[in-house]
Amino acid sequence: MTNSRTISQIIEPQYVIEGAGVLLRRSIAPHKSNLFDPFLLFDHFAFNDPVEGPIRGFPMHPHRGIETVTYMLEGSTAHRDSLGNSGLIGPGDVQWMTSGRGILHEEMPRRGPSGNIYGFQLWVNLPSHLKMTEPRYQEVNAATIPTYEKDGIKIRVVAGQVNGVVGPVTEIAASPLYLDVELAADNEWTQPIEAGHTAIAYVFEGEGVFGDQTVESVRMIKFSDGDHLRVKTENSSVRFMLMAGAPFKEPIAPYGPFVMNTMEEIQQTLIELRNGTFIK
Ligand code: FE2
């Protein structure tokens, strides 16, 4: 490994209202400039104040052409879709949903015993030849997500691998690395990341030195190209989601919950929704 990745951009998440009135911290959003290819969106939902009242969630809505990845740390998300699937994504669980040609689903966050809801949703693009593929779920229970642990380093491996520990989510077009990384204070960790892949990290607790620059939570980082990433901690611990994947280098046409390659495909999607042929 010779070429260490450095920080090319630091993004401060912005508060947005989504669904039926859910306040989120959004750090990247679908845009035709496709700057984070293959990643499209990253949302962080954190509720811990009972005065917020009932969480209204995300009532029935469609998706086409993307994958949505829900990772919960506290509380849960009740899920139900047009194909007859339903379930609860609990603390530590992951749902990797490949919408392909289309699903309609409902996602309703629920508070955990402490009253908190804390989790992330990542959108990953699909290449043109898979945008109309059959919908598919990979639902992974917390207990079956392997953890790499060594001297103040704790990494839950959802997809990809860390020192031979392989994540349970496989056969994803973007060949992703998706990790939940915790480093104790005064520690160091190096992870190979394939050169040419896009790499981003969402720092949500503490602070760390990424490449040669200190970043405090809460921030999204985009890294330069390279074949590995080095992260150090000094006085503080740090926790972050690390995501990397192969860019598809195709034009994208984002429209709400759909991301296709052309506006014609978006128009076709809207016609199918109107005339009731969206779900095959
Ligand atoms: Fe959704």
XYZ file of N, CA and C and ligand atoms in Angstrom:
841
model
N 0.854 -1.193 0.000
C 0.000 0.000 0.000
C 0.886 1.238 0.000
N 0.699 2.080 -0.968
C 1.610 3.215 -1.093
C 0.896 4.555 -1.115
N -0.360 4.536 -1.519
C -1.036 5.805 -1.760
C -2.168 6.023 -0.756
N -1.880 6.813 0.279
C -2.850 7.037 1.346
C -3.902 8.064 0.919
N -5.154 7.800 1.248
C -6.220 8.751 0.909
C -6.185 9.942 1.866
N -6.481 11.107 1.323
C -6.580 12.313 2.138
C -8.002 12.866 1.997
N -8.306 13.890 2.787
C -9.646 14.472 2.740
C -9.761 15.401 1.537
N -10.799 15.200 0.704
C -10.988 16.148 -0.395
C -12.161 17.089 -0.125
N -13.052 16.702 0.807
C -14.206 17.560 1.100
C -14.763 17.212 2.476
N -15.193 18.241 3.230
C -15.878 18.016 4.509
C -17.248 18.670 4.411
N -18.278 17.893 4.701
C -19.651 18.382 4.528
C -20.344 18.437 5.879
N -20.962 19.590 6.178
C -21.759 19.710 7.390
C -23.191 19.302 7.052
N -23.731 18.285 7.729
C -25.097 17.848 7.403
C -26.102 18.975 7.621
N -27.109 19.015 6.783
C -28.155 20.032 6.876
C -29.448 19.385 7.360
N -30.183 20.110 8.194
C -31.474 19.595 8.636
C -32.493 19.701 7.510
N -33.237 18.625 7.262
C -34.313 18.632 6.268
C -35.511 17.899 6.869
N -36.687 18.203 6.340
C -37.907 17.504 6.753
C -38.285 16.557 5.626
N -38.485 15.292 5.953
C -38.844 14.300 4.942
C -40.055 13.499 5.403
N -40.586 12.672 4.501
C -41.714 11.805 4.842
C -42.862 12.640 5.357
N -43.521 12.146 6.403
C -44.670 12.857 6.967
C -44.225 13.773 8.098
N -43.096 14.461 7.920
C -42.627 15.418 8.916
C -41.535 14.889 9.813
N -40.555 14.208 9.244
C -39.443 13.674 10.029
C -38.223 14.575 9.820
N -37.659 15.038 10.946
C -36.478 15.904 10.871
C -35.221 15.034 10.768
N -34.446 15.263 9.723
C -33.251 14.457 9.453
C -32.043 15.348 9.286
N -30.854 14.748 9.471
C -29.619 15.420 9.081
C -29.172 14.774 7.777
N -29.157 15.554 6.720
C -28.809 15.016 5.393
C -27.449 15.559 4.998
N -26.542 14.691 4.611
C -25.226 15.190 4.200
C -24.979 15.066 2.705
N -25.567 14.043 2.052
C -25.515 14.056 0.590
C -26.899 13.712 0.056
N -27.223 14.226 -1.112
C -28.550 14.028 -1.701
C -28.378 13.796 -3.201
N -29.322 13.044 -3.813
C -29.181 12.757 -5.241
C -29.127 14.030 -6.079
N -28.166 14.098 -6.970
C -28.027 15.246 -7.864
C -27.385 14.765 -9.154
N -27.789 15.375 -10.276
C -27.276 14.866 -11.550
C -25.759 15.007 -11.703
N -25.134 15.860 -10.880
C -23.666 15.957 -10.915
C -23.004 14.668 -10.385
N -23.747 13.880 -9.604
C -23.314 12.541 -9.186
C -21.905 12.536 -8.566
N -21.665 13.474 -7.655
C -20.321 13.689 -7.110
C -19.812 12.567 -6.204
N -20.741 11.721 -5.718
C -20.343 10.673 -4.777
C -20.570 9.277 -5.360
N -20.760 9.215 -6.679
C -20.965 7.980 -7.431
C -20.131 6.826 -6.843
N -20.717 5.708 -6.373
C -22.081 5.229 -6.571
C -23.058 5.616 -5.455
N -22.642 6.462 -4.495
C -23.533 6.821 -3.391
C -24.372 8.039 -3.763
N -25.641 8.020 -3.329
C -26.593 9.043 -3.752
C -27.079 9.905 -2.607
N -27.255 9.286 -1.455
C -27.868 10.003 -0.334
C -27.378 9.395 0.971
N -27.245 10.263 1.988
C -26.976 9.754 3.342
C -27.767 10.591 4.335
N -28.680 9.926 5.032
C -29.521 10.571 6.046
C -29.216 9.982 7.411
N -29.278 10.848 8.411
C -29.020 10.466 9.802
C -30.260 10.873 10.578
N -30.943 9.919 11.164
C -32.103 10.286 11.977
C -31.786 10.023 13.438
N -31.964 11.050 14.241
C -31.662 10.968 15.666
C -32.737 11.732 16.412
N -33.516 11.024 17.183
C -34.554 11.670 17.981
C -34.347 11.239 19.411
N -34.321 12.179 20.312
C -34.154 11.770 21.705
C -34.901 12.667 22.666
N -35.801 13.468 22.117
C -36.516 14.392 22.975
C -38.008 14.089 22.883
N -38.597 13.639 23.992
C -40.018 13.260 23.946
C -40.940 14.394 23.498
N -40.528 15.667 23.661
C -41.423 16.755 23.239
C -41.628 16.773 21.728
N -40.827 15.993 21.016
C -41.045 15.912 19.575
C -42.374 15.243 19.231
N -42.937 14.527 20.237
C -44.225 13.887 20.019
C -44.104 12.667 19.135
N -45.234 12.227 18.568
C -45.193 10.992 17.787
C -44.309 11.144 16.557
N -43.578 10.089 16.232
C -42.753 10.078 15.038
C -43.644 9.625 13.890
N -43.798 10.486 12.917
C -44.758 10.177 11.855
C -44.210 9.222 10.809
N -42.911 9.216 10.615
C -42.315 8.222 9.723
C -42.501 8.515 8.253
N -42.335 7.454 7.480
C -42.342 7.566 6.022
C -43.434 6.659 5.473
N -44.663 7.213 5.308
C -45.766 6.398 4.794
C -45.477 5.926 3.367
N -46.326 5.012 2.887
C -46.132 4.362 1.576
C -45.547 5.299 0.503
N -44.421 4.902 -0.045
C -43.795 5.651 -1.131
C -43.045 4.679 -2.030
N -42.849 5.056 -3.279
C -42.180 4.149 -4.224
C -40.672 4.371 -4.266
N -39.960 3.382 -4.795
C -38.550 3.543 -5.166
C -38.319 2.788 -6.470
N -37.431 3.306 -7.276
C -36.984 2.566 -8.475
C -35.540 2.974 -8.790
N -34.753 1.984 -9.193
C -33.419 2.261 -9.726
C -32.312 2.401 -8.711
N -32.623 2.145 -7.416
C -31.611 2.349 -6.359
C -31.641 1.221 -5.332
N -30.695 1.294 -4.396
C -30.711 0.442 -3.216
C -30.791 1.359 -1.996
N -31.623 1.003 -1.033
C -31.663 1.777 0.210
C -31.147 0.881 1.336
N -30.253 1.445 2.143
C -29.603 0.675 3.202
C -29.938 1.328 4.534
N -30.680 0.630 5.364
C -31.086 1.167 6.664
C -30.279 0.475 7.747
N -29.626 1.269 8.584
C -28.798 0.730 9.677
C -29.240 1.419 10.954
N -29.754 0.647 11.891
C -30.274 1.214 13.136
C -29.288 0.979 14.279
N -29.148 1.993 15.141
C -28.325 1.815 16.340
C -29.182 1.806 17.602
N -30.263 2.585 17.585
C -31.197 2.594 18.714
C -32.600 2.719 18.162
N -33.569 2.156 18.880
C -34.929 2.152 18.370
C -35.012 1.186 17.200
N -36.067 1.309 16.406
C -36.239 0.370 15.303
C -37.034 1.046 14.185
N -37.088 0.384 13.041
C -37.917 0.860 11.938
C -38.819 -0.282 11.502
N -40.130 -0.053 11.579
C -41.083 -1.051 11.088
C -41.226 -0.855 9.590
N -41.156 -1.945 8.864
C -41.121 -1.904 7.410
C -42.199 -2.811 6.825
N -42.813 -2.314 5.727
C -43.893 -3.071 5.090
C -43.872 -2.680 3.622
N -44.032 -3.627 2.691
C -43.988 -3.236 1.281
C -45.062 -3.882 0.434
N -45.116 -3.440 -0.821
C -46.135 -3.856 -1.772
C -45.986 -5.302 -2.207
N -44.848 -5.932 -1.895
C -44.640 -7.321 -2.297
C -45.076 -8.279 -1.196
N -45.555 -7.706 -0.075
C -46.018 -8.546 1.022
C -44.967 -8.763 2.096
N -43.793 -8.137 1.949
C -42.754 -8.255 2.980
C -43.060 -7.300 4.126
N -42.734 -7.729 5.351
C -42.811 -6.806 6.470
C -41.852 -7.275 7.550
N -41.461 -6.365 8.407
C -40.535 -6.736 9.483
C -40.099 -5.531 10.265
N -39.279 -5.806 11.268
C -38.795 -4.754 12.141
C -37.267 -4.735 12.049
N -36.711 -3.551 11.703
C -35.260 -3.399 11.677
C -34.884 -2.867 13.051
N -34.261 -3.710 13.877
C -33.977 -3.359 15.275
C -32.562 -2.837 15.454
N -32.175 -2.533 16.708
C -30.843 -1.990 16.967
C -29.741 -2.934 16.471
N -28.838 -2.393 15.696
C -27.730 -3.184 15.164
C -28.062 -3.942 13.900
N -29.324 -3.933 13.482
C -29.733 -4.651 12.261
C -29.494 -3.798 11.020
N -29.408 -4.487 9.885
C -29.281 -3.809 8.595
C -30.319 -4.361 7.630
N -30.927 -3.473 6.883
C -31.740 -3.910 5.750
C -31.137 -3.297 4.494
N -30.678 -4.164 3.575
C -30.120 -3.698 2.304
C -31.171 -4.017 1.254
N -31.891 -3.014 0.805
C -33.025 -3.229 -0.093
C -32.647 -2.777 -1.502
N -32.728 -3.716 -2.436
C -32.489 -3.400 -3.842
C -33.863 -3.170 -4.471
N -34.196 -1.902 -4.715
C -35.559 -1.640 -5.227
C -35.704 -2.138 -6.654
N -34.616 -2.104 -7.441
C -34.724 -2.509 -8.841
C -35.878 -1.783 -9.507
N -36.708 -2.535 -10.271
C -37.767 -1.913 -11.080
C -38.872 -1.281 -10.234
N -38.971 -1.688 -8.951
C -39.919 -0.940 -8.140
C -40.518 -1.663 -6.967
N -40.597 -0.936 -5.878
C -41.391 -1.350 -4.728
C -42.116 -0.110 -4.218
N -43.180 -0.355 -3.463
C -43.827 0.688 -2.667
C -43.638 0.234 -1.233
N -43.111 1.108 -0.384
C -42.953 0.660 0.999
C -43.202 1.781 2.002
N -43.341 1.323 3.241
C -43.587 2.204 4.380
C -42.470 1.954 5.378
N -41.886 3.033 5.915
C -40.812 2.894 6.904
C -41.191 3.754 8.111
N -41.451 3.097 9.230
C -41.915 3.815 10.411
C -40.951 3.632 11.586
N -40.143 4.674 11.883
C -39.229 4.580 13.030
C -40.004 4.499 14.351
N -39.484 3.685 15.272
C -40.089 3.558 16.609
C -39.014 3.776 17.660
N -39.420 4.405 18.766
C -38.457 4.666 19.842
C -38.042 3.371 20.528
N -36.789 3.322 20.974
C -36.320 2.207 21.791
C -36.712 2.416 23.238
N -36.317 1.507 24.141
C -36.699 1.595 25.559
C -36.268 2.922 26.204
N -35.169 3.497 25.739
C -34.693 4.764 26.323
C -35.409 5.963 25.714
N -36.273 5.710 24.739
C -36.980 6.810 24.086
C -36.267 7.313 22.848
N -35.127 6.715 22.529
C -34.329 7.221 21.416
C -34.561 6.461 20.108
N -34.331 7.183 19.027
C -34.260 6.573 17.702
C -32.979 7.099 17.076
N -32.143 6.190 16.604
C -30.860 6.621 16.046
C -30.503 5.666 14.921
N -30.315 6.201 13.729
C -29.961 5.322 12.621
C -29.596 6.102 11.378
N -29.262 5.358 10.342
C -28.805 5.965 9.096
C -29.506 5.309 7.912
N -29.724 6.106 6.870
C -30.121 5.500 5.598
C -29.215 6.012 4.496
N -28.644 5.031 3.791
C -27.748 5.289 2.671
C -28.468 4.846 1.393
N -28.342 5.637 0.314
C -28.831 5.185 -0.991
C -27.627 4.913 -1.878
N -27.646 3.736 -2.487
C -26.579 3.330 -3.403
C -27.200 3.199 -4.791
N -26.500 3.684 -5.781
C -27.037 3.619 -7.139
C -26.969 2.197 -7.690
N -27.762 1.949 -8.726
C -27.671 0.713 -9.511
C -27.211 1.096 -10.907
N -26.398 0.249 -11.551
C -25.989 0.538 -12.930
C -27.179 0.343 -13.873
N -27.126 0.922 -15.057
C -28.282 0.916 -15.969
C -28.830 -0.490 -16.194
N -27.965 -1.497 -16.313
C -28.478 -2.842 -16.624
C -29.165 -3.505 -15.437
N -29.121 -2.881 -14.247
C -29.801 -3.466 -13.082
C -30.926 -2.590 -12.531
N -31.143 -1.424 -13.174
C -32.161 -0.523 -12.619
C -33.554 -1.157 -12.627
N -33.811 -2.044 -13.602
C -35.126 -2.667 -13.685
C -35.081 -4.136 -13.243
N -34.085 -4.471 -12.428
C -33.976 -5.837 -11.920
C -35.087 -6.116 -10.909
N -35.258 -7.387 -10.591
C -36.257 -7.783 -9.597
C -35.880 -7.236 -8.214
N -36.854 -6.720 -7.465
C -36.536 -6.220 -6.114
C -35.999 -7.343 -5.222
N -35.101 -6.983 -4.316
C -34.470 -7.994 -3.462
C -34.097 -7.381 -2.112
N -34.238 -8.170 -1.067
C -33.831 -7.712 0.268
C -32.700 -8.569 0.812
N -31.759 -7.930 1.486
C -30.848 -8.667 2.360
C -31.068 -8.071 3.739
N -31.698 -8.868 4.611
C -31.987 -8.408 5.964
C -31.055 -9.132 6.905
N -30.276 -8.360 7.637
C -29.254 -8.964 8.471
C -29.510 -8.600 9.920
N -29.679 -9.619 10.716
C -29.886 -9.466 12.135
C -28.581 -9.033 12.820
N -28.705 -8.185 13.840
C -27.515 -7.673 14.539
C -26.532 -8.780 14.918
N -27.072 -9.888 15.411
C -26.206 -10.966 15.921
C -25.366 -11.600 14.821
N -25.779 -11.459 13.576
C -25.038 -12.121 12.497
C -24.149 -11.155 11.721
N -24.007 -9.920 12.228
C -23.030 -9.000 11.633
C -21.704 -9.202 12.377
N -20.672 -9.669 11.681
C -19.425 -9.964 12.380
C -18.688 -8.696 12.805
N -17.955 -8.827 13.893
C -17.198 -7.697 14.419
C -15.706 -8.034 14.412
N -14.920 -7.107 13.908
C -13.462 -7.225 14.033
C -13.070 -6.424 15.263
N -12.360 -7.058 16.184
C -11.976 -6.358 17.416
C -10.518 -6.574 17.736
N -9.826 -5.483 18.047
C -8.419 -5.594 18.415
C -7.971 -4.299 19.104
N -7.445 -4.396 20.285
C -6.793 -3.268 20.990
C -7.473 -1.915 20.778
N -8.686 -1.748 21.255
C -9.346 -0.442 21.146
C -9.950 -0.163 19.787
N -9.986 -1.174 18.909
C -10.613 -1.019 17.589
C -11.794 -1.988 17.542
N -12.958 -1.469 17.184
C -14.134 -2.338 17.073
C -14.857 -1.968 15.782
N -14.973 -2.923 14.881
C -15.556 -2.635 13.566
C -16.627 -3.660 13.234
N -17.845 -3.186 13.042
C -18.921 -4.073 12.567
C -18.854 -4.054 11.043
N -18.745 -5.237 10.461
C -18.547 -5.346 9.016
C -19.878 -5.751 8.368
N -20.529 -4.783 7.724
C -21.812 -5.047 7.069
C -21.573 -5.576 5.659
N -20.673 -4.924 4.926
C -20.341 -5.357 3.560
C -18.862 -5.100 3.339
N -18.230 -5.977 2.570
C -16.800 -5.871 2.335
C -16.042 -6.631 3.416
N -14.757 -6.354 3.577
C -14.017 -7.080 4.606
C -12.926 -6.267 5.301
N -12.675 -6.682 6.545
C -11.646 -6.058 7.383
C -10.781 -7.190 7.938
N -9.549 -7.243 7.545
C -8.623 -8.289 8.025
C -9.241 -9.679 8.010
N -9.889 -10.036 6.911
C -10.444 -11.382 6.789
C -11.830 -11.556 7.385
N -12.337 -10.537 8.089
C -13.717 -10.594 8.593
C -14.624 -10.076 7.472
N -15.522 -10.942 6.989
C -16.300 -10.626 5.794
C -17.739 -10.309 6.157
N -18.260 -9.209 5.619
C -19.634 -8.801 5.897
C -20.649 -9.703 5.202
N -21.849 -9.815 5.787
C -22.879 -10.727 5.273
C -23.607 -10.218 4.022
N -23.536 -8.925 3.728
C -24.237 -8.400 2.541
C -23.326 -8.591 1.330
N -23.817 -9.321 0.345
C -22.973 -9.662 -0.812
C -23.744 -9.430 -2.110
N -23.071 -9.637 -3.218
C -23.661 -9.524 -4.558
C -24.325 -8.169 -4.794
N -23.636 -7.106 -4.382
C -24.120 -5.755 -4.618
C -23.276 -5.172 -5.754
N -23.950 -4.546 -6.723
C -23.275 -4.084 -7.942
C -22.090 -3.158 -7.664
N -22.208 -2.321 -6.640
C -21.161 -1.333 -6.364
C -19.954 -1.917 -5.617
N -19.956 -3.229 -5.335
C -18.872 -3.865 -4.540
C -18.545 -3.045 -3.303
N -19.550 -2.775 -2.468
C -19.336 -1.798 -1.393
C -18.566 -2.326 -0.190
N -17.956 -1.368 0.485
C -17.449 -1.557 1.830
C -18.402 -0.735 2.696
N -18.994 -1.344 3.726
C -19.875 -0.588 4.619
C -19.566 -1.023 6.040
N -18.941 -0.125 6.803
C -18.419 -0.468 8.123
C -18.866 0.548 9.173
N -19.079 0.040 10.387
C -19.322 0.884 11.559
C -18.053 0.760 12.403
N -17.278 1.852 12.445
C -15.930 1.798 13.028
C -15.855 2.593 14.332
N -15.356 1.969 15.382
C -15.105 2.661 16.651
C -13.626 2.516 16.998
N -12.973 3.651 17.235
C -11.574 3.636 17.665
C -11.493 4.324 19.021
N -10.857 3.667 19.983
C -10.625 4.296 21.290
C -9.608 5.427 21.115
N -9.469 6.257 22.147
C -8.485 7.346 22.094
C -7.083 6.769 21.905
N -6.224 7.568 21.283
C -4.807 7.204 21.109
C -4.630 5.861 20.396
N -5.231 5.785 19.233
C -5.218 4.545 18.468
C -4.973 4.839 16.994
N -4.752 3.782 16.227
C -4.500 3.972 14.801
C -5.018 2.762 14.034
N -5.582 3.022 12.854
C -6.159 1.928 12.053
C -5.956 2.252 10.583
N -5.578 1.236 9.823
C -5.400 1.412 8.377
C -6.247 0.384 7.651
N -7.000 0.839 6.673
C -7.883 -0.056 5.920
C -7.583 0.075 4.421
N -7.304 -1.048 3.753
C -7.168 -0.972 2.295
C -8.517 -0.606 1.665
N -8.511 0.280 0.702
C -9.718 0.613 -0.070
C -9.285 0.617 -1.528
N -9.961 -0.167 -2.345
C -9.550 -0.316 -3.734
C -9.384 1.042 -4.430
N -8.247 1.216 -5.090
C -8.006 2.464 -5.832
C -9.093 2.627 -6.889
N -9.552 3.844 -7.082
C -10.605 4.117 -8.054
C -12.000 4.097 -7.448
N -12.134 3.457 -6.274
C -13.444 3.447 -5.608
C -13.652 4.773 -4.877
N -14.902 5.189 -4.820
C -15.266 6.376 -4.045
C -15.292 5.989 -2.566
N -14.738 6.836 -1.708
C -14.774 6.556 -0.267
C -15.272 7.781 0.493
N -16.229 7.540 1.411
C -16.775 8.598 2.254
C -16.885 8.063 3.685
N -16.860 8.980 4.656
C -17.008 8.558 6.056
C -17.924 9.544 6.764
N -18.838 9.002 7.559
C -19.744 9.843 8.335
C -19.339 9.761 9.806
N -18.738 10.836 10.293
C -18.220 10.872 11.665
C -19.347 11.332 12.581
N -19.814 10.439 13.465
C -20.986 10.820 14.281
C -20.718 10.837 15.779
N -19.538 10.427 16.220
C -19.175 10.570 17.642
C -17.690 10.869 17.743
N -17.336 11.789 18.620
C -15.932 12.067 18.899
C -15.221 12.760 17.750
N -13.915 12.549 17.682
C -13.141 13.136 16.595
C -11.935 12.271 16.276
N -11.483 12.359 15.030
C -10.349 11.555 14.601
C -9.535 12.291 13.561
N -8.342 11.768 13.300
C -7.463 12.333 12.280
C -7.552 11.418 11.058
N -8.137 11.953 9.988
C -8.351 11.184 8.764
C -7.315 11.663 7.751
N -6.416 10.746 7.331
C -5.293 11.209 6.545
C -4.445 12.051 7.479
N -4.385 13.370 7.228
C -3.603 14.210 8.152
C -4.430 15.356 8.725
N -5.767 15.210 8.680
C -6.619 16.320 9.102
C -7.611 15.859 10.169
N -7.742 16.637 11.245
C -8.671 16.290 12.322
C -10.097 16.685 11.942
N -11.029 15.767 12.154
C -12.438 16.046 11.879
C -13.254 15.689 13.109
N -14.101 16.644 13.528
C -14.991 16.434 14.665
C -16.354 16.001 14.161
N -17.095 15.244 15.005
C -18.462 14.904 14.655
C -19.334 16.171 14.783
N -20.423 16.362 14.025
C -20.922 15.401 13.054
C -20.589 15.930 11.654
N -19.837 15.156 10.879
C -19.451 15.599 9.544
C -19.373 14.416 8.589
N -19.644 14.675 7.312
C -19.386 13.702 6.242
C -18.081 14.111 5.585
N -17.233 13.106 5.345
C -15.947 13.363 4.687
C -15.938 12.647 3.346
N -15.436 13.321 2.315
C -15.141 12.631 1.055
C -13.625 12.560 0.920
N -13.136 11.381 0.522
C -11.691 11.183 0.424
C -11.204 11.248 -1.014
N -9.943 11.612 -1.149
C -9.275 11.561 -2.452
C -9.056 10.094 -2.817
N -8.598 9.848 -4.029
C -8.309 8.476 -4.436
C -7.043 7.995 -3.714
N -6.860 6.694 -3.687
C -5.716 6.091 -3.014
C -6.027 4.635 -2.791
N -5.069 3.876 -2.258
C -5.351 2.448 -2.052
C -5.562 2.081 -0.584
N -5.464 3.076 0.318
C -5.808 2.800 1.715
C -6.158 4.100 2.444
N -6.786 3.902 3.600
C -7.157 5.039 4.443
C -6.534 4.821 5.817
N -5.915 5.879 6.359
C -5.344 5.792 7.694
C -6.123 6.735 8.619
N -6.562 6.191 9.749
C -7.296 7.002 10.734
C -6.584 6.881 12.070
N -6.413 8.030 12.724
C -5.762 8.052 14.036
C -6.680 8.745 15.031
N -6.526 8.398 16.303
C -7.203 9.175 17.342
C -6.150 9.705 18.294
N -6.473 10.841 18.918
C -5.556 11.408 19.918
C -6.237 11.336 21.283
N -6.767 12.495 21.771
C -7.365 12.484 23.108
C -8.773 11.910 23.149
N -9.440 11.920 21.984
C -10.847 11.521 21.930
C -10.974 10.203 21.176
N -12.029 9.454 21.491
C -12.385 8.311 20.655
C -13.141 8.852 19.435
N -13.388 7.986 18.477
C -14.156 8.390 17.308
C -15.030 7.227 16.863
N -16.180 7.544 16.315
C -17.029 6.514 15.698
C -17.542 7.062 14.373
N -17.462 6.245 13.344
C -17.903 6.698 12.020
C -18.356 5.527 11.170
N -19.207 5.829 10.189
C -19.576 4.858 9.162
C -18.625 5.088 8.004
N -17.968 4.025 7.555
C -17.075 4.130 6.396
C -17.725 3.420 5.220
N -17.825 4.136 4.108
C -18.467 3.591 2.911
C -17.539 3.774 1.726
N -17.378 2.712 0.935
C -16.613 2.837 -0.300
C -17.287 1.962 -1.343
N -17.141 2.324 -2.609
C -17.759 1.529 -3.666
C -17.288 1.959 -5.039
N -17.515 1.075 -5.998
C -17.090 1.328 -7.379
C -18.056 2.290 -8.066
N -17.549 3.390 -8.609
C -18.440 4.305 -9.338
C -18.901 3.671 -10.656
N -20.148 3.964 -11.060
C -20.666 3.393 -12.318
C -20.351 4.283 -13.514
N -20.062 5.566 -13.254
C -19.705 6.511 -14.317
C -20.760 6.567 -15.416
N -22.024 6.611 -15.001
C -23.139 6.748 -15.940
C -23.886 8.030 -15.596
N -24.551 8.636 -16.574
C -25.386 9.799 -16.238
C -26.544 9.362 -15.345
N -26.967 10.224 -14.421
C -28.136 9.889 -13.603
C -29.193 10.975 -13.712
N -30.448 10.536 -13.600
C -31.597 11.438 -13.590
C -32.356 11.161 -12.297
N -32.070 11.948 -11.223
C -32.773 11.731 -9.957
C -34.102 12.478 -9.941
N -35.115 11.853 -9.380
C -36.410 12.517 -9.226
C -37.064 11.924 -7.989
N -37.015 12.653 -6.874
C -37.583 12.154 -5.607
C -36.999 10.791 -5.266
N -37.863 9.790 -5.082
C -37.390 8.466 -4.652
C -36.910 7.581 -5.797
N -36.795 8.154 -7.004
C -36.340 7.395 -8.172
C -34.998 7.954 -8.643
N -34.115 7.074 -9.054
C -32.906 7.535 -9.734
C -32.706 6.648 -10.952
N -32.907 7.239 -12.122
C -32.743 6.503 -13.373
C -31.584 7.139 -14.146
N -31.377 6.703 -15.386
C -30.289 7.272 -16.183
C -30.739 8.440 -17.048
N -32.033 8.450 -17.422
C -32.526 9.517 -18.303
C -33.863 10.054 -17.797
N -34.207 11.277 -18.213
C -35.503 11.864 -17.843
C -36.649 11.084 -18.483
N -36.401 10.474 -19.662
C -37.440 9.658 -20.313
C -37.822 8.481 -19.395
N -36.812 7.890 -18.756
C -37.097 6.762 -17.838
C -37.863 7.240 -16.607
N -37.591 8.463 -16.155
C -38.355 9.042 -15.039
C -39.802 9.263 -15.473
N -39.984 9.842 -16.687
C -41.352 10.074 -17.176
C -42.118 8.760 -17.290
N -41.456 7.724 -17.795
C -42.072 6.401 -17.916
C -42.496 5.882 -16.538
N -41.629 6.099 -15.529
C -41.926 5.673 -14.153
C -43.185 6.380 -13.638
N -43.282 7.688 -13.902
C -44.435 8.454 -13.420
C -45.715 8.006 -14.124
N -45.614 7.677 -15.411
C -46.780 7.168 -16.157
C -47.240 5.845 -15.543
N -46.285 4.961 -15.252
C -46.639 3.657 -14.661
C -47.282 3.827 -13.287
N -46.783 4.794 -12.503
C -47.375 5.049 -11.183
C -48.817 5.504 -11.328
N -49.041 6.407 -12.320
C -50.389 6.935 -12.545
C -51.358 5.873 -13.018
N -50.907 5.007 -13.947
C -51.862 4.039 -14.506
C -51.850 2.678 -13.793
N -51.100 2.633 -12.649
C -51.178 1.427 -11.818
C -50.362 0.240 -12.304
N -49.380 0.477 -13.166
C -48.548 -0.636 -13.646
C -47.119 -0.568 -13.096
N -46.921 0.290 -12.099
C -45.575 0.447 -11.530
C -45.077 -0.842 -10.874
N -45.973 -1.491 -10.118
C -45.618 -2.757 -9.481
C -45.992 -3.869 -10.441
N -44.989 -4.643 -10.841
C -45.238 -5.721 -11.818
C -45.687 -6.985 -11.084
Fe -38.024 4.425 1.267
